[in-house]
mmCIF file of C-alpha atoms in Angstrom:
data_model
loop_
_atom_site.group_PDB
_atom_site.id
_atom_site.type_symbol
_atom_site.label_atom_id
_atom_site.label_comp_id
_atom_site.label_asym_id
_atom_site.label_seq_id
_atom_site.Cartn_x
_atom_site.Cartn_y
_atom_site.Cartn_z
ATOM 1 C CA MET A 1 -0.165 0.038 0.015
ATOM 2 C CA GLU A 2 1.142 3.426 -0.770
ATOM 3 C CA PHE A 3 1.890 5.530 1.403
ATOM 4 C CA TRP A 4 -0.376 8.244 0.943
ATOM 5 C CA GLN A 5 -3.106 5.878 0.006
ATOM 6 C CA GLY A 6 -2.685 4.716 4.160
ATOM 7 C CA PHE A 7 -2.431 7.967 5.302
ATOM 8 C CA VAL A 8 -5.897 8.786 4.115
ATOM 9 C CA LEU A 9 -7.460 5.416 5.322
ATOM 10 C CA ILE A 10 -6.048 5.961 8.382
ATOM 11 C CA THR A 11 -6.862 8.953 9.202
ATOM 12 C CA GLY A 12 -10.700 7.796 7.968
ATOM 13 C CA VAL A 13 -10.602 4.990 9.847
ATOM 14 C CA HIS A 14 -9.144 6.735 13.552
ATOM 15 C CA LEU A 15 -11.387 9.448 13.296
ATOM 16 C CA LEU A 16 -13.982 7.826 13.154
ATOM 17 C CA ALA A 17 -12.958 5.066 16.374
ATOM 18 C CA ALA A 18 -12.148 8.306 18.675
ATOM 19 C CA MET A 19 -15.514 9.986 17.704
ATOM 20 C CA SER A 20 -17.096 7.423 18.525
ATOM 21 C CA PRO A 21 -18.751 7.395 22.093
ATOM 22 C CA GLY A 22 -16.781 5.286 24.961
ATOM 23 C CA PRO A 23 -15.071 5.382 28.149
ATOM 24 C CA ASP A 24 -12.450 8.292 26.715
ATOM 25 C CA PHE A 25 -15.190 10.477 25.800
ATOM 26 C CA VAL A 26 -16.483 10.186 28.815
ATOM 27 C CA TYR A 27 -14.544 10.938 30.783
ATOM 28 C CA VAL A 28 -12.229 13.607 29.053
ATOM 29 C CA SER A 29 -16.230 15.374 29.184
ATOM 30 C CA GLN A 30 -16.337 14.985 32.704
ATOM 31 C CA GLN A 31 -13.214 16.182 33.409
ATOM 32 C CA THR A 32 -13.972 19.770 31.983
ATOM 33 C CA LEU A 33 -17.148 20.180 32.942
ATOM 34 C CA SER A 34 -16.078 19.445 36.809
ATOM 35 C CA ARG A 35 -12.220 20.635 36.484
ATOM 36 C CA GLY A 36 -11.795 23.217 33.854
ATOM 37 C CA ARG A 37 -10.698 23.504 30.428
ATOM 38 C CA THR A 38 -6.645 22.993 30.923
ATOM 39 C CA THR A 39 -7.543 19.780 32.942
ATOM 40 C CA GLY A 40 -9.427 18.750 30.257
ATOM 41 C CA LEU A 41 -6.569 19.193 27.727
ATOM 42 C CA ILE A 42 -4.160 17.484 29.578
ATOM 43 C CA SER A 43 -6.450 14.397 30.024
ATOM 44 C CA SER A 44 -6.979 14.418 26.194
ATOM 45 C CA ILE A 45 -2.874 14.066 25.993
ATOM 46 C CA GLY A 46 -3.308 11.313 27.852
ATOM 47 C CA ILE A 47 -5.510 9.501 25.686
ATOM 48 C CA ALA A 48 -2.726 10.309 22.878
ATOM 49 C CA LEU A 49 -0.136 8.553 24.745
ATOM 50 C CA GLY A 50 -2.388 5.636 26.271
ATOM 51 C CA LEU A 51 -2.697 4.853 22.318
ATOM 52 C CA GLY A 52 0.769 5.586 22.066
ATOM 53 C CA VAL A 53 0.901 2.785 24.257
ATOM 54 C CA HIS A 54 -1.152 0.253 21.870
ATOM 55 C CA ILE A 55 0.463 1.157 18.610
ATOM 56 C CA VAL A 56 3.663 -0.368 19.785
ATOM 57 C CA TYR A 57 2.862 -3.006 21.312
ATOM 58 C CA SER A 58 0.957 -3.472 18.197
ATOM 59 C CA VAL A 59 3.248 -2.900 15.920
ATOM 60 C CA LEU A 60 5.463 -5.058 18.049
ATOM 61 C CA GLY A 61 2.306 -7.739 17.224
ATOM 62 C CA MET A 62 1.545 -8.110 20.503
ATOM 63 C CA ALA A 63 -2.276 -6.941 19.732
ATOM 64 C CA ALA A 64 -2.990 -9.831 18.077
ATOM 65 C CA LEU A 65 -1.571 -11.459 21.056
ATOM 66 C CA VAL A 66 -3.338 -9.957 23.485
ATOM 67 C CA ALA A 67 -7.021 -10.335 21.373
ATOM 68 C CA SER A 68 -6.244 -14.133 21.283
ATOM 69 C CA SER A 69 -5.017 -15.015 24.541
ATOM 70 C CA ALA A 70 -8.380 -15.905 26.736
ATOM 71 C CA TRP A 71 -6.556 -15.022 29.856
ATOM 72 C CA LEU A 72 -4.642 -12.002 28.723
ATOM 73 C CA MET A 73 -8.203 -10.385 27.478
ATOM 74 C CA THR A 74 -9.810 -11.914 30.621
ATOM 75 C CA ALA A 75 -7.151 -10.187 32.969
ATOM 76 C CA VAL A 76 -7.701 -6.615 30.241
ATOM 77 C CA LYS A 77 -11.448 -6.567 30.979
ATOM 78 C CA ILE A 78 -11.366 -6.844 34.755
ATOM 79 C CA ILE A 79 -8.960 -4.430 35.695
ATOM 80 C CA GLY A 80 -10.212 -1.954 32.476
ATOM 81 C CA GLY A 81 -13.388 -2.229 33.482
ATOM 82 C CA ALA A 82 -12.634 -1.677 37.361
ATOM 83 C CA TYR A 83 -11.456 1.960 36.484
ATOM 84 C CA LEU A 84 -13.859 2.601 34.977
ATOM 85 C CA ILE A 85 -15.859 1.818 37.298
ATOM 86 C CA TYR A 86 -13.655 3.973 39.798
ATOM 87 C CA LEU A 87 -13.505 6.994 37.623
ATOM 88 C CA GLY A 88 -17.664 6.380 37.361
ATOM 89 C CA ILE A 89 -18.134 6.296 41.391
ATOM 90 C CA GLN A 90 -15.579 9.327 41.757
ATOM 91 C CA GLY A 91 -18.197 10.979 39.782
ATOM 92 C CA ILE A 92 -21.158 9.722 41.090
ATOM 93 C CA ARG A 93 -19.972 12.095 45.302
ATOM 94 C CA ALA A 94 -19.822 14.252 43.700
ATOM 95 C CA ARG A 95 -20.569 17.565 45.898
ATOM 96 C CA ALA A 96 -23.314 19.926 45.396
ATOM 97 C CA ARG A 97 -22.862 23.232 45.241
ATOM 98 C CA SER A 98 -24.825 26.245 46.852
ATOM 99 C CA THR A 99 -23.685 28.749 43.308
ATOM 100 C CA VAL A 100 -22.372 28.521 40.167
ATOM 101 C CA ASP A 101 -19.397 30.434 39.242
ATOM 102 C CA LEU A 102 -18.135 30.509 35.494
ATOM 103 C CA ASN A 103 -14.965 31.291 36.417
ATOM 104 C CA ALA A 104 -14.288 28.048 38.947
ATOM 105 C CA THR A 105 -14.017 24.430 38.625
ATOM 106 C CA THR A 106 -16.865 22.634 40.228
ATOM 107 C CA ALA A 107 -14.171 19.827 41.664
ATOM 108 C CA ALA A 108 -10.807 19.993 44.155
ATOM 109 C CA PRO A 109 -7.656 20.946 42.103
ATOM 110 C CA GLN A 110 -5.279 18.283 40.266
ATOM 111 C CA SER A 111 -2.260 18.280 39.483
ATOM 112 C CA VAL A 112 -0.730 17.991 35.303
ATOM 113 C CA SER A 113 0.710 14.623 36.424
ATOM 114 C CA THR A 114 -2.538 13.163 37.974
ATOM 115 C CA ALA A 115 -4.967 14.607 34.914
ATOM 116 C CA LEU A 116 -2.130 13.246 32.302
ATOM 117 C CA TRP A 117 -2.025 9.599 33.812
ATOM 118 C CA LYS A 118 -5.741 8.851 34.522
ATOM 119 C CA GLY A 119 -6.318 9.192 30.232
ATOM 120 C CA VAL A 120 -3.356 7.527 29.737
ATOM 121 C CA LEU A 121 -4.513 4.835 31.971
ATOM 122 C CA CYS A 122 -8.466 5.363 30.860
ATOM 123 C CA ASN A 123 -7.303 4.709 26.890
ATOM 124 C CA VAL A 124 -4.545 1.904 27.600
ATOM 125 C CA LEU A 125 -7.100 -0.237 29.748
ATOM 126 C CA ASN A 126 -9.905 -0.020 27.590
ATOM 127 C CA PRO A 127 -10.084 -3.885 26.407
ATOM 128 C CA LYS A 128 -11.640 -2.852 23.252
ATOM 129 C CA ALA A 129 -8.216 -1.677 21.970
ATOM 130 C CA PRO A 130 -6.749 -4.702 21.139
ATOM 131 C CA VAL A 131 -8.955 -5.583 19.108
ATOM 132 C CA TYR A 132 -9.288 -2.468 17.134
ATOM 133 C CA PHE A 133 -5.705 -2.704 16.983
ATOM 134 C CA VAL A 134 -5.998 -6.207 15.684
ATOM 135 C CA SER A 135 -8.315 -5.085 12.708
ATOM 136 C CA LEU A 136 -6.599 -2.519 11.758
ATOM 137 C CA PHE A 137 -2.831 -4.547 11.438
ATOM 138 C CA THR A 138 -4.868 -6.141 9.658
ATOM 139 C CA VAL A 139 -7.357 -4.246 7.050
ATOM 140 C CA VAL A 140 -4.591 -1.362 6.817
ATOM 141 C CA LEU A 141 -1.184 -1.467 8.564
ATOM 142 C CA SER A 142 1.674 -4.495 8.383
ATOM 143 C CA PRO A 143 4.283 -5.795 10.555
ATOM 144 C CA GLU A 144 6.371 -5.829 7.196
ATOM 145 C CA MET A 145 5.931 -1.554 6.488
ATOM 146 C CA PRO A 146 9.119 0.188 7.008
ATOM 147 C CA MET A 147 9.726 1.636 10.922
ATOM 148 C CA TRP A 148 9.301 5.407 9.679
ATOM 149 C CA GLN A 149 6.203 4.580 8.391
ATOM 150 C CA LEU A 150 4.250 2.701 11.145
ATOM 151 C CA ALA A 151 5.803 5.641 13.031
ATOM 152 C CA VAL A 152 4.745 8.614 10.979
ATOM 153 C CA TYR A 153 1.261 6.773 11.032
ATOM 154 C CA GLY A 154 1.518 6.056 14.344
ATOM 155 C CA LEU A 155 1.975 9.704 15.312
ATOM 156 C CA TRP A 156 -0.518 10.619 13.386
ATOM 157 C CA MET A 157 -3.181 8.304 14.739
ATOM 158 C CA MET A 158 -2.128 10.205 18.597
ATOM 159 C CA LEU A 159 -2.444 13.665 16.604
ATOM 160 C CA LEU A 160 -5.621 13.252 15.300
ATOM 161 C CA GLN A 161 -6.694 11.550 19.429
ATOM 162 C CA ALA A 162 -5.557 14.526 20.935
ATOM 163 C CA LEU A 163 -7.246 17.016 18.423
ATOM 164 C CA TRP A 164 -10.815 15.718 18.186
ATOM 165 C CA PHE A 165 -10.266 15.695 22.010
ATOM 166 C CA ALA A 166 -9.049 18.964 22.144
ATOM 167 C CA ALA A 167 -12.065 20.159 19.670
ATOM 168 C CA VAL A 168 -15.018 18.419 22.633
ATOM 169 C CA VAL A 169 -12.628 20.289 25.353
ATOM 170 C CA PHE A 170 -12.814 23.633 23.587
ATOM 171 C CA LEU A 171 -16.960 23.286 22.407
ATOM 172 C CA LEU A 172 -17.931 22.208 26.539
ATOM 173 C CA SER A 173 -16.304 25.335 26.820
ATOM 174 C CA VAL A 174 -17.669 27.859 25.069
ATOM 175 C CA PRO A 175 -19.479 29.768 27.795
ATOM 176 C CA ARG A 176 -23.259 29.208 26.233
ATOM 177 C CA ILE A 177 -22.552 25.671 26.310
ATOM 178 C CA ASN A 178 -21.025 25.561 29.448
ATOM 179 C CA ARG A 179 -23.389 27.511 31.290
ATOM 180 C CA ARG A 180 -25.824 25.046 30.551
ATOM 181 C CA PHE A 181 -23.729 22.795 31.604
ATOM 182 C CA GLN A 182 -22.541 24.099 35.333
ATOM 183 C CA ALA A 183 -25.964 25.209 35.614
ATOM 184 C CA ALA A 184 -26.825 21.418 36.503
ATOM 185 C CA GLY A 185 -23.539 21.024 38.732
ATOM 186 C CA HIS A 186 -23.045 18.287 40.530
ATOM 187 C CA TRP A 187 -25.988 16.555 38.437
ATOM 188 C CA VAL A 188 -23.791 16.346 35.411
ATOM 189 C CA ASP A 189 -20.524 14.896 37.090
ATOM 190 C CA ARG A 190 -23.358 12.480 38.357
ATOM 191 C CA ILE A 191 -24.983 11.261 35.029
ATOM 192 C CA LEU A 192 -21.572 10.998 33.555
ATOM 193 C CA GLY A 193 -20.391 9.031 36.592
ATOM 194 C CA VAL A 194 -22.890 6.174 35.987
ATOM 195 C CA ALA A 195 -22.383 6.589 32.551
ATOM 196 C CA MET A 196 -18.833 5.691 33.520
ATOM 197 C CA ALA A 197 -19.630 3.312 35.661
ATOM 198 C CA GLY A 198 -21.946 0.933 33.483
ATOM 199 C CA LEU A 199 -19.403 1.392 31.035
ATOM 200 C CA GLY A 200 -17.440 -0.637 33.539
ATOM 201 C CA VAL A 201 -20.229 -3.036 34.496
ATOM 202 C CA LYS A 202 -20.628 -3.704 30.475
ATOM 203 C CA VAL A 203 -17.275 -5.029 30.092
ATOM 204 C CA ILE A 204 -16.441 -6.750 33.023
ATOM 205 C CA SER A 205 -20.041 -8.478 32.216
ATOM 206 C CA THR A 206 -18.652 -9.646 29.286
ATOM 207 C CA VAL A 207 -16.167 -12.108 30.650
ATOM 208 C CA ASP A 208 -16.282 -15.451 30.605
ATOM 209 C CA VAL A 209 -16.829 -17.925 33.516
#
């Protein structure tokens, strides 16, 4: 496959994957609405870095190994599902606020490293990722491709991921949109928390026992 042909195909496929609702979207939305634009952007970068982990092990041929190993997939599902439930519980426990200050956040401050690390974990522990990358490497990419080409594609996918979620962050930061969410205060955190926990339960429920 020619470089630009693969580049266009990767762009289309990965944008659709990034835009589909899932744990990353819920997490970035939750962080943006509860802690502000900066934390949302840092979380987006963390998610993109987490994607880089998937890309590296896929290039090394490990994605197929994980997807084909029953016990590895079970471990990934349990750990990933538990982490999503943990993130969901944090949102559900959000405290009510007596007034709405659009210039303030609705949650306790969070360090850059914590926001970044949580974003990385949210993406890395997504059990659907190994299956997605097996499909991607089967249809579009190949370990036989030159390393520089795989590196360019991988970095481009990470950039697409970061740009998409940055767009989500800025959309939720638009004053009119942000005001409507902030007016609901802690209830938005709780709804998103329930959604996140629900995703975690759904993931764990797919484990074969």
